[in-house]
PDB file of C-alpha atoms and ligand atoms in Angstrom:
ATOM      1  CA  MET A 198     126.910 291.836  17.726  1.00 45.00           C
ATOM      2  CA  SER A 199     128.778 288.148  17.926  1.00 73.00           C
ATOM      3  CA  ALA A 200     128.013 285.591  17.511  1.00 87.00           C
ATOM      4  CA  THR A 201     126.886 283.307  20.709  1.00 93.00           C
ATOM      5  CA  ILE A 202     128.034 279.460  20.802  1.00 96.00           C
ATOM      6  CA  LEU A 203     126.687 277.137  23.227  1.00 98.00           C
ATOM      7  CA  ILE A 204     129.165 274.176  23.667  1.00 98.00           C
ATOM      8  CA  VAL A 205     127.061 271.247  25.109  1.00 98.00           C
ATOM      9  CA  GLU A 206     130.395 268.790  26.620  1.00 97.00           C
ATOM     10  CA  ASP A 207     131.219 267.183  29.809  1.00 96.00           C
ATOM     11  CA  GLU A 208     134.910 266.755  28.651  1.00 95.00           C
ATOM     12  CA  ALA A 209     136.107 269.651  31.111  1.00 95.00           C
ATOM     13  CA  ASP A 210     139.448 270.330  29.918  1.00 95.00           C
ATOM     14  CA  LEU A 211     137.429 269.658  26.115  1.00 95.00           C
ATOM     15  CA  ALA A 212     134.833 272.392  27.085  1.00 96.00           C
ATOM     16  CA  THR A 213     137.435 274.943  28.783  1.00 95.00           C
ATOM     17  CA  LEU A 214     139.508 274.708  25.447  1.00 93.00           C
ATOM     18  CA  LEU A 215     136.163 275.474  23.130  1.00 95.00           C
ATOM     19  CA  ARG A 216     135.196 278.314  25.681  1.00 93.00           C
ATOM     20  CA  TYR A 217     139.237 279.989  25.056  1.00 88.00           C
ATOM     21  CA  ASN A 218     139.551 279.356  21.417  1.00 87.00           C
ATOM     22  CA  LEU A 219     136.000 280.527  20.336  1.00 88.00           C
ATOM     23  CA  GLU A 220     136.565 283.744  23.074  1.00 83.00           C
ATOM     24  CA  ALA A 221     139.618 284.269  20.826  1.00 75.00           C
ATOM     25  CA  LYS A 222     137.921 284.409  17.320  1.00 75.00           C
ATOM     26  CA  GLY A 223     135.558 286.766  19.298  1.00 72.00           C
ATOM     27  CA  PHE A 224     132.206 285.285  19.951  1.00 84.00           C
ATOM     28  CA  LYS A 225     130.502 284.577  23.325  1.00 89.00           C
ATOM     29  CA  ALA A 226     130.863 281.205  24.275  1.00 95.00           C
ATOM     30  CA  LEU A 227     128.166 279.279  27.367  1.00 97.00           C
ATOM     31  CA  VAL A 228     129.202 275.763  28.263  1.00 98.00           C
ATOM     32  CA  ALA A 229     127.019 273.250  29.479  1.00 97.00           C
ATOM     33  CA  ASN A 230     127.667 269.887  30.675  1.00 96.00           C
ATOM     34  CA  ASP A 231     125.272 267.468  31.116  1.00 96.00           C
ATOM     35  CA  GLY A 232     121.633 267.746  28.195  1.00 95.00           C
ATOM     36  CA  ASP A 233     120.385 269.392  31.596  1.00 95.00           C
ATOM     37  CA  GLU A 234     121.965 272.407  31.740  1.00 96.00           C
ATOM     38  CA  ALA A 235     121.485 272.186  27.645  1.00 97.00           C
ATOM     39  CA  ILE A 236     118.326 272.949  28.215  1.00 95.00           C
ATOM     40  CA  ALA A 237     118.550 275.171  31.109  1.00 95.00           C
ATOM     41  CA  ILE A 238     120.603 277.658  29.291  1.00 96.00           C
ATOM     42  CA  ILE A 239     117.986 277.565  25.956  1.00 95.00           C
ATOM     43  CA  ALA A 240     114.859 277.773  28.009  1.00 93.00           C
ATOM     44  CA  GLU A 241     117.108 281.779  29.044  1.00 93.00           C
ATOM     45  CA  VAL A 242     119.925 282.445  25.877  1.00 93.00           C
ATOM     46  CA  LYS A 243     119.504 281.489  21.996  1.00 93.00           C
ATOM     47  CA  PRO A 244     122.756 280.284  21.022  1.00 96.00           C
ATOM     48  CA  ASP A 245     122.562 281.152  17.444  1.00 95.00           C
ATOM     49  CA  LEU A 246     124.929 277.271  17.182  1.00 97.00           C
ATOM     50  CA  ILE A 247     125.407 274.897  19.119  1.00 98.00           C
ATOM     51  CA  LEU A 248     128.326 272.826  19.625  1.00 98.00           C
ATOM     52  CA  LEU A 249     127.704 269.596  20.835  1.00 96.00           C
ATOM     53  CA  ASP A 250     129.357 265.702  21.683  1.00 94.00           C
ATOM     54  CA  TRP A 251     127.349 262.836  21.097  1.00 90.00           C
ATOM     55  CA  MET A 252     128.795 260.553  24.481  1.00 88.00           C
ATOM     56  CA  LEU A 253     126.977 262.313  27.788  1.00 92.00           C
ATOM     57  CA  PRO A 254     125.790 261.591  30.812  1.00 90.00           C
ATOM     58  CA  VAL A 255     122.295 260.909  30.678  1.00 88.00           C
ATOM     59  CA  VAL A 256     120.970 262.323  27.700  1.00 92.00           C
ATOM     60  CA  SER A 257     122.637 261.617  24.708  1.00 91.00           C
ATOM     61  CA  GLY A 258     123.726 264.139  22.196  1.00 92.00           C
ATOM     62  CA  ILE A 259     121.871 262.570  20.482  1.00 90.00           C
ATOM     63  CA  GLU A 260     118.641 262.556  21.371  1.00 92.00           C
ATOM     64  CA  LEU A 261     119.234 266.350  22.430  1.00 95.00           C
ATOM     65  CA  CYS A 262     119.740 266.697  19.008  1.00 94.00           C
ATOM     66  CA  ARG A 263     116.543 265.275  17.704  1.00 93.00           C
ATOM     67  CA  ARG A 264     114.978 266.993  20.485  1.00 94.00           C
ATOM     68  CA  TRP A 265     116.052 270.217  19.378  1.00 95.00           C
ATOM     69  CA  ARG A 266     115.200 269.662  16.272  1.00 94.00           C
ATOM     70  CA  LYS A 267     111.400 268.774  16.814  1.00 94.00           C
ATOM     71  CA  ASN A 268     110.649 272.109  18.742  1.00 93.00           C
ATOM     72  CA  GLN A 269     109.949 275.327  17.136  1.00 92.00           C
ATOM     73  CA  GLU A 270     112.456 277.664  19.125  1.00 91.00           C
ATOM     74  CA  THR A 271     115.494 275.104  18.365  1.00 95.00           C
ATOM     75  CA  ALA A 272     115.069 272.955  15.493  1.00 94.00           C
ATOM     76  CA  ASN A 273     116.971 276.331  13.184  1.00 93.00           C
ATOM     77  CA  ILE A 274     120.199 276.492  15.439  1.00 96.00           C
ATOM     78  CA  PRO A 275     122.703 274.682  13.262  1.00 96.00           C
ATOM     79  CA  ILE A 276     124.252 271.912  15.068  1.00 96.00           C
ATOM     80  CA  ILE A 277     127.915 270.451  15.355  1.00 95.00           C
ATOM     81  CA  MET A 278     127.529 266.747  16.666  1.00 92.00           C
ATOM     82  CA  LEU A 279     131.318 266.136  18.483  1.00 91.00           C
ATOM     83  CA  THR A 280     131.997 262.404  18.884  1.00 84.00           C
ATOM     84  CA  ALA A 281     134.727 260.587  18.776  1.00 80.00           C
ATOM     85  CA  LYS A 282     132.711 257.761  17.721  1.00 64.00           C
ATOM     86  CA  GLY A 283     134.209 257.409  13.682  1.00 65.00           C
ATOM     87  CA  GLU A 284     131.796 254.939  11.766  1.00 64.00           C
ATOM     88  CA  GLU A 285     130.885 255.495   9.087  1.00 66.00           C
ATOM     89  CA  GLY A 286     127.080 254.766   9.970  1.00 71.00           C
ATOM     90  CA  ASP A 287     127.765 256.917  13.571  1.00 70.00           C
ATOM     91  CA  LYS A 288     128.435 259.617  11.074  1.00 69.00           C
ATOM     92  CA  VAL A 289     125.103 259.275   9.011  1.00 69.00           C
ATOM     93  CA  ARG A 290     123.488 258.161  11.985  1.00 74.00           C
ATOM     94  CA  GLY A 291     124.336 261.785  13.554  1.00 70.00           C
ATOM     95  CA  LEU A 292     123.149 264.452  10.415  1.00 76.00           C
ATOM     96  CA  ALA A 293     120.165 262.139  10.194  1.00 75.00           C
ATOM     97  CA  THR A 294     118.723 263.515  13.646  1.00 80.00           C
ATOM     98  CA  GLY A 295     118.810 266.711  11.989  1.00 87.00           C
ATOM     99  CA  ALA A 296     123.039 267.536  13.259  1.00 90.00           C
ATOM    100  CA  ASP A 297     124.208 270.273  10.278  1.00 91.00           C
ATOM    101  CA  ASP A 298     127.985 269.060  10.425  1.00 90.00           C
ATOM    102  CA  TYR A 299     130.166 266.651  12.366  1.00 86.00           C
ATOM    103  CA  MET A 300     133.723 266.317  13.436  1.00 89.00           C
ATOM    104  CA  VAL A 301     135.601 263.330  15.072  1.00 87.00           C
ATOM    105  CA  LYS A 302     137.217 262.904  18.450  1.00 88.00           C
ATOM    106  CA  PRO A 303     140.395 264.016  18.809  1.00 87.00           C
ATOM    107  CA  PHE A 304     140.204 267.207  16.055  1.00 88.00           C
ATOM    108  CA  SER A 305     141.291 270.598  14.745  1.00 88.00           C
ATOM    109  CA  THR A 306     140.261 273.705  16.569  1.00 86.00           C
ATOM    110  CA  LEU A 307     141.156 275.397  13.588  1.00 83.00           C
ATOM    111  CA  GLU A 308     139.132 273.110  11.337  1.00 88.00           C
ATOM    112  CA  LEU A 309     136.408 273.701  13.309  1.00 93.00           C
ATOM    113  CA  MET A 310     136.716 277.317  13.845  1.00 87.00           C
ATOM    114  CA  ALA A 311     136.918 277.293  10.366  1.00 86.00           C
ATOM    115  CA  ARG A 312     133.532 275.161   9.642  1.00 92.00           C
ATOM    116  CA  ILE A 313     132.040 277.076  13.129  1.00 93.00           C
ATOM    117  CA  GLU A 314     131.588 280.198  10.638  1.00 86.00           C
ATOM    118  CA  ALA A 315     130.800 278.560   6.969  1.00 88.00           C
ATOM    119  CA  ILE A 316     127.862 277.273   8.983  1.00 92.00           C
ATOM    120  CA  LEU A 317     126.984 281.180  10.036  1.00 89.00           C
ATOM    121  CA  ARG A 318     127.895 283.051   7.110  1.00 83.00           C
ATOM    122  CA  ARG A 319     125.081 280.658   5.791  1.00 85.00           C
ATOM    123  CA  SER A 320     122.435 280.525   8.438  1.00 87.00           C
ATOM    124  CA  SER A 321     123.708 284.665  10.194  1.00 82.00           C
ATOM    125  CA  PRO A 322     125.791 285.899   8.449  1.00 75.00           C
ATOM    126  CA  GLU A 323     125.220 289.820  10.287  1.00 71.00           C
ATOM    127  CA  LEU A 324     127.043 288.491  13.107  1.00 70.00           C
ATOM    128  CA  LEU A 325     130.050 288.354  11.090  1.00 65.00           C
ATOM    129  CA  SER A 326     129.566 291.483   9.781  1.00 62.00           C
ATOM    130  CA  GLN A 327     131.347 293.461  12.571  1.00 68.00           C
ATOM    131  CA  ASN A 328     133.133 296.725  12.684  1.00 80.00           C
ATOM    132  CA  LEU A 329     136.526 297.019  12.770  1.00 83.00           C
ATOM    133  CA  THR A 330     138.159 299.821  14.905  1.00 85.00           C
ATOM    134  CA  ALA A 331     141.572 300.669  14.732  1.00 86.00           C
ATOM    135  CA  GLY A 332     142.249 303.676  17.690  1.00 86.00           C
ATOM    136  CA  ASN A 333     140.095 306.529  16.642  1.00 90.00           C
ATOM    137  CA  ILE A 334     138.751 305.256  13.364  1.00 93.00           C
ATOM    138  CA  GLU A 335     136.035 302.814  13.012  1.00 91.00           C
ATOM    139  CA  LEU A 336     135.021 301.459  10.077  1.00 90.00           C
ATOM    140  CA  ASP A 337     130.870 299.751   9.390  1.00 87.00           C
ATOM    141  CA  LYS A 338     131.436 297.326   7.359  1.00 80.00           C
ATOM    142  CA  LYS A 339     126.825 296.876   7.357  1.00 74.00           C
ATOM    143  CA  ASN A 340     125.660 299.699   6.594  1.00 82.00           C
ATOM    144  CA  PHE A 341     129.977 300.536   5.009  1.00 86.00           C
ATOM    145  CA  ARG A 342     130.418 304.005   6.536  1.00 91.00           C
ATOM    146  CA  VAL A 343     133.778 305.004   8.304  1.00 95.00           C
ATOM    147  CA  LEU A 344     134.118 307.095  11.511  1.00 94.00           C
ATOM    148  CA  ARG A 345     136.515 309.510  13.498  1.00 94.00           C
ATOM    149  CA  GLU A 346     136.309 310.766  16.872  1.00 91.00           C
ATOM    150  CA  GLY A 347     132.499 309.731  15.603  1.00 89.00           C
ATOM    151  CA  LYS A 348     132.534 311.595  13.278  1.00 93.00           C
ATOM    152  CA  GLU A 349     131.619 310.256   9.321  1.00 95.00           C
ATOM    153  CA  ILE A 350     134.521 310.528   7.033  1.00 96.00           C
ATOM    154  CA  HIS A 351     133.450 310.099   2.885  1.00 95.00           C
ATOM    155  CA  LEU A 352     135.709 307.773   1.426  1.00 96.00           C
ATOM    156  CA  GLY A 353     135.313 307.218  -2.716  1.00 94.00           C
ATOM    157  CA  PRO A 354     135.260 303.473  -3.176  1.00 91.00           C
ATOM    158  CA  ILE A 355     137.791 302.828  -3.460  1.00 92.00           C
ATOM    159  CA  GLU A 356     139.598 304.084  -0.670  1.00 96.00           C
ATOM    160  CA  TYR A 357     136.941 303.099   1.288  1.00 94.00           C
ATOM    161  CA  ARG A 358     137.988 299.422   0.312  1.00 91.00           C
ATOM    162  CA  LEU A 359     142.164 300.062   0.956  1.00 94.00           C
ATOM    163  CA  LEU A 360     141.085 301.245   4.272  1.00 95.00           C
ATOM    164  CA  GLU A 361     138.931 298.149   4.541  1.00 89.00           C
ATOM    165  CA  TYR A 362     141.954 296.128   3.522  1.00 87.00           C
ATOM    166  CA  LEU A 363     144.152 297.174   5.440  1.00 91.00           C
ATOM    167  CA  MET A 364     142.570 297.633   9.437  1.00 88.00           C
ATOM    168  CA  THR A 365     141.999 294.132   8.907  1.00 79.00           C
ATOM    169  CA  SER A 366     145.512 292.962   9.137  1.00 78.00           C
ATOM    170  CA  ILE A 367     146.397 296.296  11.898  1.00 84.00           C
ATOM    171  CA  GLY A 368     150.361 296.577  11.700  1.00 87.00           C
ATOM    172  CA  ARG A 369     150.984 294.542   8.495  1.00 86.00           C
ATOM    173  CA  VAL A 370     152.974 295.369   5.224  1.00 92.00           C
ATOM    174  CA  TYR A 371     151.276 295.180   2.132  1.00 91.00           C
ATOM    175  CA  SER A 372     152.998 296.314  -1.550  1.00 93.00           C
ATOM    176  CA  ARG A 373     151.302 297.685  -3.859  1.00 93.00           C
ATOM    177  CA  GLU A 374     150.891 295.207  -5.772  1.00 88.00           C
ATOM    178  CA  GLN A 375     148.510 292.930  -2.954  1.00 86.00           C
ATOM    179  CA  LEU A 376     147.079 295.984  -2.747  1.00 91.00           C
ATOM    180  CA  LEU A 377     145.873 296.697  -5.972  1.00 88.00           C
ATOM    181  CA  ASN A 378     145.572 292.718  -6.259  1.00 80.00           C
ATOM    182  CA  ASN A 379     143.557 292.647  -3.481  1.00 78.00           C
ATOM    183  CA  VAL A 380     140.910 295.918  -4.039  1.00 85.00           C
ATOM    184  CA  TRP A 381     140.637 296.306  -7.445  1.00 84.00           C
ATOM    185  CA  GLY A 382     141.144 293.328  -8.631  1.00 73.00           C
ATOM    186  CA  SER A 383     143.383 290.582 -10.666  1.00 64.00           C
ATOM    187  CA  ASP A 384     142.023 291.404 -13.666  1.00 66.00           C
ATOM    188  CA  VAL A 385     141.974 294.837 -13.872  1.00 72.00           C
ATOM    189  CA  TYR A 386     144.729 297.152 -15.233  1.00 77.00           C
ATOM    190  CA  VAL A 387     146.498 299.668 -13.038  1.00 81.00           C
ATOM    191  CA  ASP A 388     149.556 300.356 -12.426  1.00 84.00           C
ATOM    192  CA  ASP A 389     151.771 300.811  -9.044  1.00 83.00           C
ATOM    193  CA  ARG A 390     151.292 304.534  -8.921  1.00 90.00           C
ATOM    194  CA  THR A 391     147.308 303.949  -8.935  1.00 93.00           C
ATOM    195  CA  VAL A 392     147.888 303.385  -5.130  1.00 94.00           C
ATOM    196  CA  ASP A 393     149.529 305.227  -4.371  1.00 96.00           C
ATOM    197  CA  VAL A 394     147.810 307.647  -5.969  1.00 96.00           C
ATOM    198  CA  HIS A 395     144.152 306.502  -3.621  1.00 97.00           C
ATOM    199  CA  ILE A 396     146.238 306.615  -0.554  1.00 97.00           C
ATOM    200  CA  ALA A 397     147.197 309.977  -1.048  1.00 97.00           C
ATOM    201  CA  ARG A 398     143.391 310.609  -0.984  1.00 97.00           C
ATOM    202  CA  LEU A 399     142.446 307.491   1.968  1.00 97.00           C
ATOM    203  CA  ARG A 400     145.484 309.823   4.169  1.00 97.00           C
ATOM    204  CA  LYS A 401     143.819 313.206   3.170  1.00 97.00           C
ATOM    205  CA  SER A 402     140.318 311.805   4.067  1.00 97.00           C
ATOM    206  CA  LEU A 403     141.214 310.329   7.146  1.00 96.00           C
ATOM    207  CA  THR A 404     143.306 313.015   8.753  1.00 95.00           C
ATOM    208  CA  LYS A 405     140.986 316.216   7.649  1.00 93.00           C
ATOM    209  CA  ASN A 406     140.337 317.966  11.119  1.00 90.00           C
ATOM    210  CA  LYS A 407     144.489 317.486  11.762  1.00 92.00           C
ATOM    211  CA  GLN A 408     145.244 313.935  13.238  1.00 92.00           C
ATOM    212  CA  GLN A 409     147.120 311.774  13.229  1.00 93.00           C
ATOM    213  CA  ASP A 410     147.831 309.523   9.551  1.00 95.00           C
ATOM    214  CA  PRO A 411     147.357 306.282  10.287  1.00 95.00           C
ATOM    215  CA  ILE A 412     148.963 305.073   7.033  1.00 96.00           C
ATOM    216  CA  ARG A 413     152.256 304.050   7.589  1.00 95.00           C
ATOM    217  CA  THR A 414     154.525 304.018   3.868  1.00 95.00           C
ATOM    218  CA  VAL A 415     157.304 300.958   4.598  1.00 93.00           C
ATOM    219  CA  ARG A 416     160.490 303.009   2.021  1.00 92.00           C
ATOM    220  CA  GLY A 417     160.669 299.512  -0.704  1.00 90.00           C
ATOM    221  CA  ALA A 418     157.531 297.742   0.843  1.00 93.00           C
ATOM    222  CA  GLY A 419     155.142 299.874   0.695  1.00 95.00           C
ATOM    223  CA  TYR A 420     152.087 300.603   3.084  1.00 96.00           C
ATOM    224  CA  ALA A 421     150.655 299.658   6.898  1.00 94.00           C
ATOM    225  CA  PHE A 422     147.774 300.191   9.367  1.00 94.00           C
ATOM    226  CA  ASP A 423     149.439 301.405  11.849  1.00 89.00           C
ATOM    227  CA  GLU A 424     149.036 299.971  15.165  1.00 76.00           C
ATOM    228  CA  LYS A 425     149.678 303.133  17.339  1.00 71.00           C
ATOM    229  CA  PHE A 426     148.667 306.363  15.868  1.00 69.00           C
TER     230      PHE A 426
HETATM  231 CA1   CA B 158     131.454 263.445  26.190  1.00 91.96          CA
END
């Protein structure tokens, strides 16, 4: 399950850009061009976060924010205000109305995405712990389970973390040192051979029914989780 984000923005180009970026991140994005549309959408679907433009026709973003904060149904939905106004006084007014954060146009979409994730991590942590999937292998981060072709594969804690780490960047080659630092932690003393031992165990578990080996050894470099297997 991924988070649903409502974009309330009357500039069509910006709304499209935001929707594109949110969808690329795996979010579900809804767009309202004005306050009435936003109110109609919220009556049907409760979003997990609202991106709210300050300057909107008819009802302003500030007024919408105020109304949503007063309504029990919407009082806890995080709101990020988007505005061209940069004055300090307006920022304070936006936050005082109950917005959780504030971005001044033109802003970097990368920074906005980072702020959205930071807010959602606090407000709805369950939404960000998605499953990782590659081919017929599925890693359920919430329950620490690994499935291949729908059948559960039992892994030790180190093998689980190794697989999770490799699956977050499919195709990328990691050196033994990078794997040690990220899976074991940089303060733990283990040598490179340990990585080979655990990779071998992970491979054995993943291929116990004679399936294809998804882990590629890159001579002199390290290991990668293959995109094609
Ligand atoms: Ca506007």
